[in-house]
Amino acid sequence: MGCFRARGGYNGAEILKAIKEKCAKAYPNATDANLTSEENAVNQFVSYHLLPERLTLDKLVIHHAEMGYAYNNPSQLSIDCFEYYETMCTSHRRLIKLTEGKQTDGKRINRHCKYRTYVSIGEFFEEYDVDRPGILIQESNKGYVSNALNGFYYAIDDILIYDDDVPNTVLNERLRWNVSSLLPKLMTNGYRLISDNQSHPFPAGYFSTMSTSEACKYWYMSYYSSTVDNYQGDEHNVRGQYDMVLRLPPVPYHGTYELRIAAPTNTSFGMAQLYLGTNPDNLQPIGLPLDLRQNYANSNIGWEQDTEDWDHNYENDKVLRNHGYMKPPFHDGIKNAGGTVITDSMRNTTRYAGTFVCVRLFVKVRLAPMMCGIYALNLFWKTLTSHSFGITSSGLLSGYIVVQNLKIFGKQK
C-alpha cells in the first residue's frame, strides 16, 4: 500500500493515512471512522484476511478423492479442488475461495477460470480462459516461520480485497462445502485430514456453528487413509435421538438458490425431517422427511448406471431431478486400496449394493447476503425415530452441502 519514510525512520501517521485512503477506495460504503468498527474500511480490509480457524498449509485446500489423485502420493496433484471459507467480518459475512490443482501453480485466492466439462469425450475440469489467476499464497514465506500465537499467517503476492468481481464472478457458481469446513473449532483443533481411523465423540456445545441436544450422539470419524470411501476422508456421524442445528455459510448476493445435501443410504440408517430458517428456535420444515434407508434401486429415486449414450444419461438425470435427487459430481471418485490413483467416478459407481449416495435436492429459496445474523441460514435435523443411526454423512461422500444459484444477477444487490 506504500510507505513513507521520514527522517529517523518510518512515519507511522503517514503510513496509517495512506492505508485509510486506499481502504476507503476499496470499501467506499464503510464510512465509520472508528477502526474497531466493522463499518470501518480498514477494519473490513483486515478482517477479509482473517479466518476463524487455525489451518496449517496442507489443510488450506483438501485433496483426497478427486479424479486422478492418489492420497498416498500427495505431491502429485490432479484436477482443481476448492475450499470456501467465511472470513471474520461478522456483520458483513463474506466468503473467500481457495483453489489448488496441477494447473494453478500453487494455492490461489479468488481464482476464476472456465473449465472444459465434456465428460462424454473424456475431458473434464481442464482449465481454459483464466481471466483471474488469483492471489498466490507463498508457501515458503521466504524462510520465516509462519506460526503466530494463536494460528498461522501466510504471505501473499498481491493486495487482497473483496472487490465487485469476487461475488459477481468468482463466487458466481455452485458452492460446495464439506461439513468439516463449516466447523471452525474442528479444524482449529487439528481433527481434519488425520489418519488415525478412529471415532472422536464431541459433546453438546462444543461447536460454535452447530448446536446439538444432550440426547444427540455426535461422532467425527477420520478415515483418510483407510479403505472406507469418503468424499474428503472423514464422516460426521449422528446417532440416538438427534436434534441439531447447523449454521450454513453466507451467499455472495441476492438470488434464488437451490440447497442440496449429499448423504448416503443404508438399511441400517434412520430418517429425519429437515428445517430451514433464520431463527434456530422457530425453523420451518422443508420437504418430506429424509429416509436414508432407501437405496439407489428404489423406484422413488430412479438411478440408472451411465451408458456410452450420453443423451440417455442426461434423460436419467432429469428423472432423478424430478424425484428430488441428483447423481454425485464427476469431479470425485472411489478411492482404491493403498491410495492409488482414482479412476472410478462417484457419479457412476456400482461398487456398493447396500450403500449408495445421491444428492438430495431440498429447497429453492430466495437468499440475500445480509439476511444472515448469527443464525444466518440454519439446517435443523429433528428425530423421527429412535433408530440406532440418525442422519449421517458417512459413506461415500462423507456429506457435503451445495448452494446453487438458479437466477444469476449481473450485479451485486
XYZ file of C-alpha atoms in Angstrom:
413
model
C 0.000 0.000 0.000
C 3.018 2.246 0.116
C 5.201 3.548 2.946
C 6.579 6.983 3.723
C 9.994 7.362 5.312
C 10.706 10.392 7.474
C 13.983 11.432 8.988
C 14.992 8.806 11.537
C 12.660 6.013 10.339
C 9.118 5.307 9.186
C 6.388 7.864 9.827
C 3.543 5.852 11.357
C 0.946 8.592 10.973
C 1.642 8.954 7.255
C 1.528 5.202 6.745
C -1.840 4.925 8.501
C -3.197 7.832 6.480
C -2.192 6.123 3.229
C -3.761 2.837 4.361
C -7.024 4.597 5.249
C -7.155 6.290 1.843
C -6.564 3.036 -0.037
C -9.096 1.127 2.057
C -11.712 3.841 1.627
C -11.465 3.392 -2.143
C -11.736 -0.396 -1.850
C -14.677 -0.277 0.605
C -16.483 3.014 -0.137
C -19.599 2.117 1.882
C -17.604 1.554 5.070
C -17.550 5.113 6.383
C -17.206 4.773 10.172
C -14.020 6.484 11.345
C -13.597 4.114 14.299
C -11.009 1.468 13.380
C -12.639 -1.055 15.729
C -15.994 -0.787 13.962
C -16.930 -3.333 11.310
C -18.317 -0.400 9.316
C -14.777 0.981 9.032
C -12.932 0.463 5.730
C -9.616 -0.553 7.320
C -11.452 -2.954 9.613
C -13.168 -4.612 6.645
C -9.900 -4.801 4.723
C -8.112 -6.531 7.595
C -10.990 -8.846 8.526
C -11.146 -10.192 4.972
C -7.609 -11.512 5.503
C -8.570 -13.457 8.645
C -10.196 -16.866 9.048
C -11.796 -18.056 12.303
C -9.866 -21.325 12.242
C -6.255 -22.416 12.652
C -5.098 -24.075 9.419
C -1.716 -25.497 8.521
C -0.605 -25.061 4.933
C -1.503 -28.608 3.888
C -5.076 -28.181 5.156
C -5.958 -24.955 3.348
C -7.231 -26.991 0.389
C -8.173 -30.623 0.999
C -7.181 -33.266 -1.556
C -8.477 -36.780 -1.187
C -10.948 -38.269 -3.667
C -10.730 -36.097 -6.772
C -10.373 -37.973 -10.048
C -6.773 -38.718 -10.988
C -5.446 -38.197 -7.443
C -3.743 -40.730 -5.157
C -3.756 -39.777 -1.482
C -0.615 -41.833 -0.818
C 1.264 -39.542 -3.228
C 0.006 -36.092 -2.151
C 2.603 -34.071 -4.063
C 1.183 -35.219 -7.411
C -1.886 -33.046 -7.805
C -4.709 -33.690 -10.221
C -7.751 -31.584 -11.160
C -8.518 -28.393 -9.260
C -10.004 -28.607 -5.776
C -11.749 -25.780 -3.943
C -12.482 -24.607 -0.424
C -14.803 -21.759 0.537
C -14.180 -20.139 3.914
C -16.124 -17.473 5.732
C -13.864 -14.628 6.858
C -14.032 -12.787 10.169
C -16.174 -9.744 9.445
C -19.319 -10.877 11.250
C -21.674 -8.065 10.219
C -20.690 -8.432 6.547
C -20.392 -12.173 6.061
C -18.007 -12.709 3.154
C -16.543 -15.775 1.509
C -13.029 -16.376 0.277
C -12.302 -19.096 -2.285
C -9.089 -21.128 -2.327
C -8.150 -23.229 -5.369
C -5.330 -25.707 -5.892
C -4.550 -28.284 -8.574
C -1.856 -29.214 -11.046
C -2.959 -26.311 -13.263
C -2.882 -23.499 -10.684
C 0.838 -23.298 -9.836
C 0.191 -23.160 -6.105
C -2.680 -22.283 -3.804
C -4.681 -19.382 -5.195
C -7.097 -16.958 -3.555
C -10.227 -15.977 -5.508
C -9.112 -17.542 -8.775
C -11.566 -17.674 -11.662
C -11.479 -19.552 -14.938
C -13.639 -21.695 -17.174
C -13.432 -25.482 -17.328
C -13.933 -27.974 -20.107
C -16.590 -30.410 -18.933
C -17.105 -32.701 -21.906
C -17.289 -35.861 -19.833
C -18.593 -37.876 -22.777
C -15.267 -37.454 -24.615
C -13.067 -37.729 -21.547
C -12.464 -34.018 -20.926
C -13.353 -32.563 -17.561
C -12.024 -29.815 -15.320
C -9.377 -28.732 -17.802
C -8.822 -25.018 -17.298
C -9.157 -22.511 -20.106
C -9.797 -18.767 -20.248
C -8.211 -17.965 -16.876
C -9.448 -14.385 -16.550
C -8.459 -14.050 -12.871
C -5.344 -16.070 -11.895
C -5.865 -15.451 -8.208
C -3.505 -14.306 -5.488
C -0.712 -16.763 -4.735
C -0.194 -17.997 -1.177
C 3.572 -18.141 -0.829
C 4.376 -21.455 0.803
C 7.978 -20.742 1.761
C 7.263 -17.377 3.425
C 10.844 -16.504 2.424
C 12.270 -18.707 5.143
C 10.343 -17.131 8.008
C 8.273 -19.245 10.374
C 4.533 -18.889 9.725
C 3.459 -19.606 13.307
C 1.541 -16.971 15.227
C 0.454 -17.141 18.873
C -2.987 -18.482 18.005
C -2.663 -19.644 14.406
C -0.629 -19.263 11.244
C -0.007 -16.437 8.811
C 0.906 -16.750 5.149
C 2.452 -14.224 2.800
C 0.567 -13.460 -0.428
C 1.789 -11.859 -3.634
C -0.883 -9.186 -4.144
C -3.373 -6.960 -2.342
C -6.466 -8.895 -1.261
C -9.791 -7.048 -1.314
C -13.425 -8.053 -1.659
C -13.992 -6.228 -4.949
C -17.148 -6.495 -7.069
C -15.701 -9.330 -9.134
C -15.468 -11.620 -6.100
C -19.236 -12.039 -5.540
C -20.243 -11.441 -9.140
C -17.619 -13.578 -10.896
C -15.505 -15.719 -8.560
C -18.419 -16.837 -6.366
C -20.979 -16.790 -9.168
C -21.011 -20.577 -9.304
C -22.129 -23.705 -7.480
C -20.701 -23.534 -3.958
C -19.878 -26.859 -2.309
C -18.844 -27.295 1.313
C -17.707 -30.390 3.097
C -19.381 -30.489 6.516
C -15.952 -30.259 8.188
C -15.247 -26.884 6.576
C -18.307 -25.438 8.336
C -16.909 -26.236 11.799
C -14.037 -23.853 12.660
C -13.316 -25.451 16.030
C -12.938 -28.886 14.449
C -10.303 -27.505 12.085
C -8.566 -25.391 14.723
C -8.071 -28.414 16.964
C -6.492 -30.406 14.159
C -9.116 -33.058 13.510
C -9.422 -32.552 9.790
C -7.203 -34.611 7.488
C -5.957 -37.021 10.150
C -5.187 -40.681 9.569
C -5.893 -42.406 12.876
C -9.054 -44.140 11.597
C -10.715 -43.506 14.948
C -14.089 -42.234 16.139
C -13.969 -38.955 18.068
C -17.049 -38.033 20.168
C -17.972 -34.361 20.644
C -20.280 -33.170 23.416
C -23.193 -30.781 23.039
C -21.975 -27.182 22.944
C -18.541 -27.975 21.531
C -19.013 -26.299 18.142
C -19.659 -22.596 17.606
C -21.583 -23.081 14.341
C -23.597 -26.159 15.288
C -25.688 -26.997 18.332
C -26.842 -30.460 19.365
C -29.143 -31.740 22.087
C -27.809 -33.745 25.015
C -29.502 -36.861 23.615
C -27.710 -36.424 20.288
C -24.576 -38.570 19.994
C -22.186 -36.846 17.617
C -19.058 -38.589 16.345
C -16.345 -37.425 13.976
C -14.709 -40.371 12.202
C -11.382 -39.979 10.410
C -10.946 -42.382 7.524
C -8.398 -40.540 5.412
C -6.005 -43.471 4.990
C -8.488 -46.325 5.306
C -10.385 -48.247 2.651
C -13.664 -46.646 3.728
C -14.799 -44.383 0.912
C -15.409 -40.762 1.853
C -15.523 -37.509 -0.040
C -12.696 -35.922 1.976
C -11.685 -38.835 4.169
C -13.969 -38.318 7.144
C -17.503 -38.786 8.458
C -19.870 -36.837 10.657
C -21.997 -39.475 12.292
C -25.089 -38.624 14.316
C -26.841 -41.220 16.457
C -29.583 -41.524 19.024
C -32.416 -39.031 19.494
C -30.778 -36.443 17.326
C -31.733 -32.794 17.344
C -29.199 -30.442 15.813
C -28.917 -27.018 14.208
C -26.151 -26.160 11.737
C -25.407 -22.610 10.660
C -24.877 -22.516 6.917
C -22.348 -20.207 5.211
C -23.377 -16.930 3.576
C -24.305 -16.485 -0.058
C -22.475 -13.838 -2.111
C -25.527 -11.902 -3.378
C -29.293 -11.857 -3.745
C -30.728 -14.695 -5.785
C -32.821 -17.829 -5.915
C -30.735 -20.704 -4.633
C -31.153 -24.450 -4.619
C -29.987 -26.185 -1.456
C -28.626 -29.707 -1.916
C -27.283 -32.158 0.614
C -25.298 -35.294 -0.216
C -25.791 -38.179 2.164
C -25.509 -41.951 1.801
C -28.229 -44.520 2.046
C -28.014 -47.694 4.086
C -30.609 -50.044 5.504
C -29.140 -49.518 8.999
C -29.637 -45.742 8.891
C -32.641 -43.711 10.006
C -34.972 -40.891 8.988
C -35.021 -37.170 9.624
C -37.105 -34.087 8.960
C -35.126 -31.084 7.777
C -35.949 -27.493 8.649
C -34.724 -24.156 7.341
C -34.913 -20.588 8.598
C -33.185 -17.682 10.292
C -34.401 -18.306 13.845
C -32.972 -21.546 15.294
C -35.880 -21.756 17.724
C -38.545 -21.381 15.036
C -37.468 -23.161 11.857
C -39.850 -24.238 9.136
C -39.897 -27.803 7.748
C -38.716 -28.238 4.172
C -39.865 -31.117 2.003
C -40.747 -34.612 3.070
C -38.780 -36.497 5.721
C -35.430 -37.818 4.532
C -35.308 -41.620 4.578
C -31.726 -42.841 4.466
C -32.817 -46.468 4.370
C -33.720 -46.331 0.675
C -31.030 -47.467 -1.739
C -30.495 -46.456 -5.322
C -32.672 -49.275 -6.702
C -35.785 -47.796 -5.114
C -38.236 -46.514 -7.719
C -38.632 -43.317 -5.678
C -35.057 -42.438 -6.633
C -34.767 -43.709 -10.214
C -30.990 -44.086 -10.516
C -29.560 -45.855 -13.554
C -25.948 -46.528 -14.350
C -24.447 -44.308 -17.047
C -24.015 -45.757 -20.512
C -21.969 -44.635 -23.503
C -25.088 -42.871 -24.771
C -24.963 -39.503 -23.027
C -28.355 -38.464 -24.315
C -29.728 -41.400 -22.326
C -27.627 -40.438 -19.306
C -28.952 -36.889 -19.362
C -32.505 -38.189 -19.556
C -31.870 -40.241 -16.428
C -30.518 -37.096 -14.781
C -33.880 -35.455 -15.484
C -35.731 -38.415 -13.966
C -33.601 -38.162 -10.824
C -34.246 -34.426 -10.522
C -37.973 -34.998 -10.879
C -37.715 -37.331 -7.889
C -35.677 -34.808 -5.937
C -32.239 -36.359 -6.427
C -29.045 -35.940 -8.429
C -26.037 -38.120 -9.097
C -22.813 -37.186 -7.303
C -20.370 -34.966 -9.213
C -17.967 -36.449 -11.740
C -15.187 -34.483 -10.029
C -14.787 -37.067 -7.259
C -14.216 -40.802 -7.307
C -13.948 -44.010 -5.325
C -10.525 -44.436 -3.770
C -8.589 -47.654 -4.238
C -6.912 -49.840 -1.651
C -3.469 -48.445 -0.887
C -4.411 -44.949 -2.024
C -3.572 -45.401 -5.699
C -4.829 -43.148 -8.496
C -8.628 -42.747 -8.559
C -10.282 -43.651 -11.850
C -13.836 -44.706 -10.879
C -16.157 -41.702 -10.547
C -18.707 -41.432 -7.741
C -21.257 -40.418 -10.340
C -21.430 -43.890 -11.807
C -20.103 -46.350 -9.259
C -21.821 -49.666 -8.607
C -19.198 -50.657 -6.086
C -21.678 -50.989 -3.272
C -25.016 -52.751 -3.305
C -26.228 -51.637 0.117
C -24.676 -48.174 0.388
C -25.127 -45.598 -2.327
C -25.086 -41.847 -2.467
C -27.348 -39.454 -4.279
C -27.518 -35.712 -3.839
C -30.870 -34.754 -2.351
C -32.491 -31.532 -3.576
C -34.344 -29.929 -0.717
C -35.487 -26.413 -1.405
C -35.354 -23.428 -3.711
C -35.234 -20.256 -1.683
C -34.585 -16.553 -2.066
C -31.458 -15.587 -0.161
C -29.562 -12.379 0.408
C -26.048 -11.815 1.777
C -27.106 -9.672 4.715
C -30.220 -11.594 5.757
C -27.853 -13.633 7.845
C -27.353 -12.935 11.505
C -25.708 -15.296 13.956
C -28.080 -17.906 12.606
C -27.780 -16.817 9.025
C -29.337 -19.816 7.460
C -29.895 -22.902 9.508
C -30.419 -26.528 8.844
C -32.218 -28.482 11.514
C -32.413 -32.241 11.815
C -35.122 -33.482 14.134
C -35.534 -37.079 15.126
C -38.445 -39.078 13.770
C -37.219 -42.435 15.010
C -35.214 -43.976 17.821
C -33.158 -45.887 15.275
C -29.574 -46.532 16.326
C -28.309 -44.388 13.463
C -29.582 -40.937 12.802
C -28.867 -38.810 9.809
C -25.241 -39.301 8.976
C -22.828 -38.096 6.389
C -20.941 -41.345 6.491
C -20.273 -43.471 3.462
C -19.192 -42.407 0.034
C -19.388 -38.638 0.213
C -18.973 -38.012 3.949
C -21.679 -35.439 3.419
C -21.472 -32.091 1.753
C -23.776 -29.153 1.249
C -24.252 -27.385 -2.070
C -25.782 -23.975 -2.701
C -26.503 -23.419 -6.379
C -27.665 -20.030 -7.588
C -30.510 -20.508 -10.061
C -31.005 -16.933 -11.205
C -27.844 -15.003 -11.966
C -27.843 -11.264 -11.435
C -25.421 -9.125 -13.368
C -24.540 -7.026 -10.362
C -24.462 -7.500 -6.659
C -27.659 -6.301 -4.976
